[in-house]
Amino acid sequence: MADATPADLISGATGDWETVIGLEVHAQVVSKSKLFSGAATAFGAEPNSQVSLVDAAMPGMLPVINAECIAQAVRTGLGLKAQINLESVFDRKNYFYPDLPQGYQISQFSRPIVGEGEVVVDLEDGGSVTVGIERLHLEQDAGKSLHDQHPDFSYVDLNRSGVALMEIVSKPDIRSADQAKAYVTKLRSILRYLGTCDGNMEQGSLRADVNVSVRKPRGELGTRCEIKNVNSIRTIGLAVDYEARRQIDIIEDGGAIHQETRLFDPDTGATRAMRSKEEARDYRYFPDPDLLPLVLTQDYVDDLAAHLPELPDRKHARFMADYSLAAYDADVLVADKEAADFFEAVAGGLDAKAAANWVINEVMGRINKEGMAFSDIPVSAEANKAILQMTADGTISGKIAKDVLDIAWKEGGDPRAIVEQRGLEQVSDSGEIEKVVDEIIAANPKQVEQVKGKPKTLGWFVGQVMQATGGKANPKSVNQILRKKLEL
Ligand code: ADP
Ligand code: MG
């Protein structure tokens, strides 16, 4: 188990405290149909339009396991370098709630499909920590109560009832809010690479229960509180920080922490008690008699393993080795699979560092600014590659390259045609540049005087020439010609 670095410690009246965090992440499985029924799982459908008789728990209906959900859970386990359990069991978790028509949730308790694994979490300072995975189990999602549709009644939407979730439980290996955020970010990236969860937290496809305790550095584990259903990465950080400070204050005031479930209120930035351990439900787990134990063969697991896509850590290493990228550039590109794929489609045959800079600064910069998804990008990888090729072979200047991207982004069109039609080719012809240089020298005797004593002011002349040529002059030629004419 990792120890907190001094920077992660929180100082209290009685000295430093260490935060200990373990996360239970609920990830909705990417699958066209539900865990035990053929009903669809699309987000945002009309209420109760995706409900089979099984999901509505009509008497006599029997669950039938969806093989694709099993495959997705195994793929995820493999991606988390985890033990795959060839035999696992579905249990009934019994509780009453209006959005749970069965009166129980089918889940896995003592024998989950996936056992111990690990996630290497990249931190902002360039370091990393390894967070252990305790288990991953499959379970059904519940429906949703709607309290705002009618003055006197609550409604229930069962579209989500029976949708497959993976609950991914970490060990209490996380030591700060930043680590918790980085862990969920990395886990989400792995799930997206695997195609097993879309990771969309706004739509509830990924949500976390955050367990927090505090202790004196390296001391005994403290009593934890569990903050339920935190649904954004930013909020996970806020909830951890608030909760750690709350617990420290109680202990330092002579109080004790009692294990309880809490809720984070984004409006107040505080957590508040929901139920204590004494009020905790007894779920009376028992094996679901409608389902046989789930038995997998090693061949089945090996086949899924053989077809796993390249995951972020491997891709990161390859980007550094094959393209000689700096670790930071590789981090940025690999964090988003679409960005990584885009980079590779652009980079082939070009200077990889230049391609990485272009994709990170120009392409991702514009995408982030406009808050769009990579899949909605208006200028294809091929078109971006064409712009970089024109820059590399001197057809256009670096400045014009950005203008061409702007034009293609807003108006569409093929970059080569844009350059040709608008006459944006770089002017390397020394005759033409000399003419402009001569004019500028003649018109600015004062600056000419100045540059003799202060050669650094040459940049001003370069700027003037670039302006006069609409940014099309080759900056290298401009520099050479200016130095010659100004006798520098
Ligand atoms: P439960 O069903 O009671 O929530 P789980 O075993 O499913 O229990 O999950 C417990 C979670 O709490 C795990 O993520 C684990 O890492 C975390 N955890 C356990 N002990 C502590 C502790 N002392 N401080 C913080 N987190 C803890
Ligand atoms: Mg739990």
Short mmCIF file of C-alpha atoms and ligand atoms in Angstrom, two decimals, residues 19-25 93 109 132 134-135 137 167-175 209-214 220-226 228 247 259 283 285, ligand 1:
data_model
loop_
_atom_site.label_atom_id
_atom_site.label_comp_id
_atom_site.label_asym_id
_atom_site.label_seq_id
_atom_site.Cartn_x
_atom_site.Cartn_y
_atom_site.Cartn_z
CA THR A 19 -6.46 10.51 3.92
CA VAL A 20 -7.31 6.93 2.92
CA ILE A 21 -9.72 6.39 0.05
CA GLY A 22 -11.26 3.35 -1.62
CA LEU A 23 -13.68 3.67 -4.53
CA GLU A 24 -16.59 1.55 -5.68
CA VAL A 25 -17.19 2.52 -9.31
CA LYS A 93 -29.64 -8.79 -2.87
CA PHE A 109 -21.59 -11.30 -3.59
CA GLY A 132 -5.16 -2.39 -6.25
CA GLU A 134 -10.32 -5.83 -4.96
CA ARG A 135 -12.96 -7.27 -7.31
CA HIS A 137 -18.81 -8.02 -10.13
CA GLU A 167 -19.09 -2.66 -9.86
CA ILE A 168 -15.34 -2.17 -9.71
CA VAL A 169 -14.10 -2.04 -6.12
CA SER A 170 -10.65 -0.62 -5.39
CA LYS A 171 -8.51 -1.39 -2.38
CA PRO A 172 -8.05 1.48 0.06
CA ASP A 173 -4.82 2.45 -1.75
CA ILE A 174 -5.69 6.04 -2.67
CA ARG A 175 -4.19 8.85 -0.56
CA ASP A 209 -19.20 5.56 -4.13
CA VAL A 210 -16.30 7.23 -2.35
CA ASN A 211 -15.06 5.68 0.91
CA VAL A 212 -12.97 8.04 3.02
CA SER A 213 -11.17 7.68 6.34
CA VAL A 214 -8.30 9.52 8.00
CA GLU A 220 -3.99 1.97 11.79
CA LEU A 221 -6.78 2.40 9.23
CA GLY A 222 -9.51 4.70 10.52
CA THR A 223 -13.26 4.17 10.34
CA ARG A 224 -14.60 5.03 6.89
CA CYS A 225 -17.63 6.90 5.69
CA GLU A 226 -19.05 6.11 2.27
CA LYS A 228 -22.80 7.58 -2.34
CA GLN A 247 -13.42 13.73 10.06
CA GLN A 259 -19.29 4.22 9.90
CA TYR A 283 -29.73 -7.67 2.25
CA TYR A 285 -27.96 -12.39 0.08
P1 ADP B 1 -19.45 -2.14 1.23
O1 ADP B 1 -20.32 -3.08 0.50
O2 ADP B 1 -19.65 -2.12 2.70
O3 ADP B 1 -19.45 -0.78 0.62
P2 ADP B 1 -17.17 -3.04 -0.18
O4 ADP B 1 -16.22 -4.11 0.18
O5 ADP B 1 -18.05 -3.20 -1.35
O6 ADP B 1 -17.99 -2.73 1.13
O7 ADP B 1 -16.35 -1.72 -0.41
C1 ADP B 1 -15.58 -1.18 0.54
C2 ADP B 1 -14.79 -0.04 -0.07
O8 ADP B 1 -14.28 0.76 0.97
C3 ADP B 1 -13.60 -0.49 -0.89
O9 ADP B 1 -13.41 0.33 -2.00
C4 ADP B 1 -12.45 -0.34 0.10
O10 ADP B 1 -11.23 -0.05 -0.53
C5 ADP B 1 -12.89 0.86 0.90
N1 ADP B 1 -12.35 0.87 2.26
C6 ADP B 1 -12.29 -0.15 3.13
N2 ADP B 1 -11.76 0.25 4.30
C7 ADP B 1 -11.49 1.58 4.18
C8 ADP B 1 -10.96 2.57 5.05
N3 ADP B 1 -10.60 2.30 6.31
N4 ADP B 1 -10.86 3.83 4.56
C9 ADP B 1 -11.23 4.14 3.33
N5 ADP B 1 -11.73 3.24 2.47
C10 ADP B 1 -11.87 1.97 2.88
#
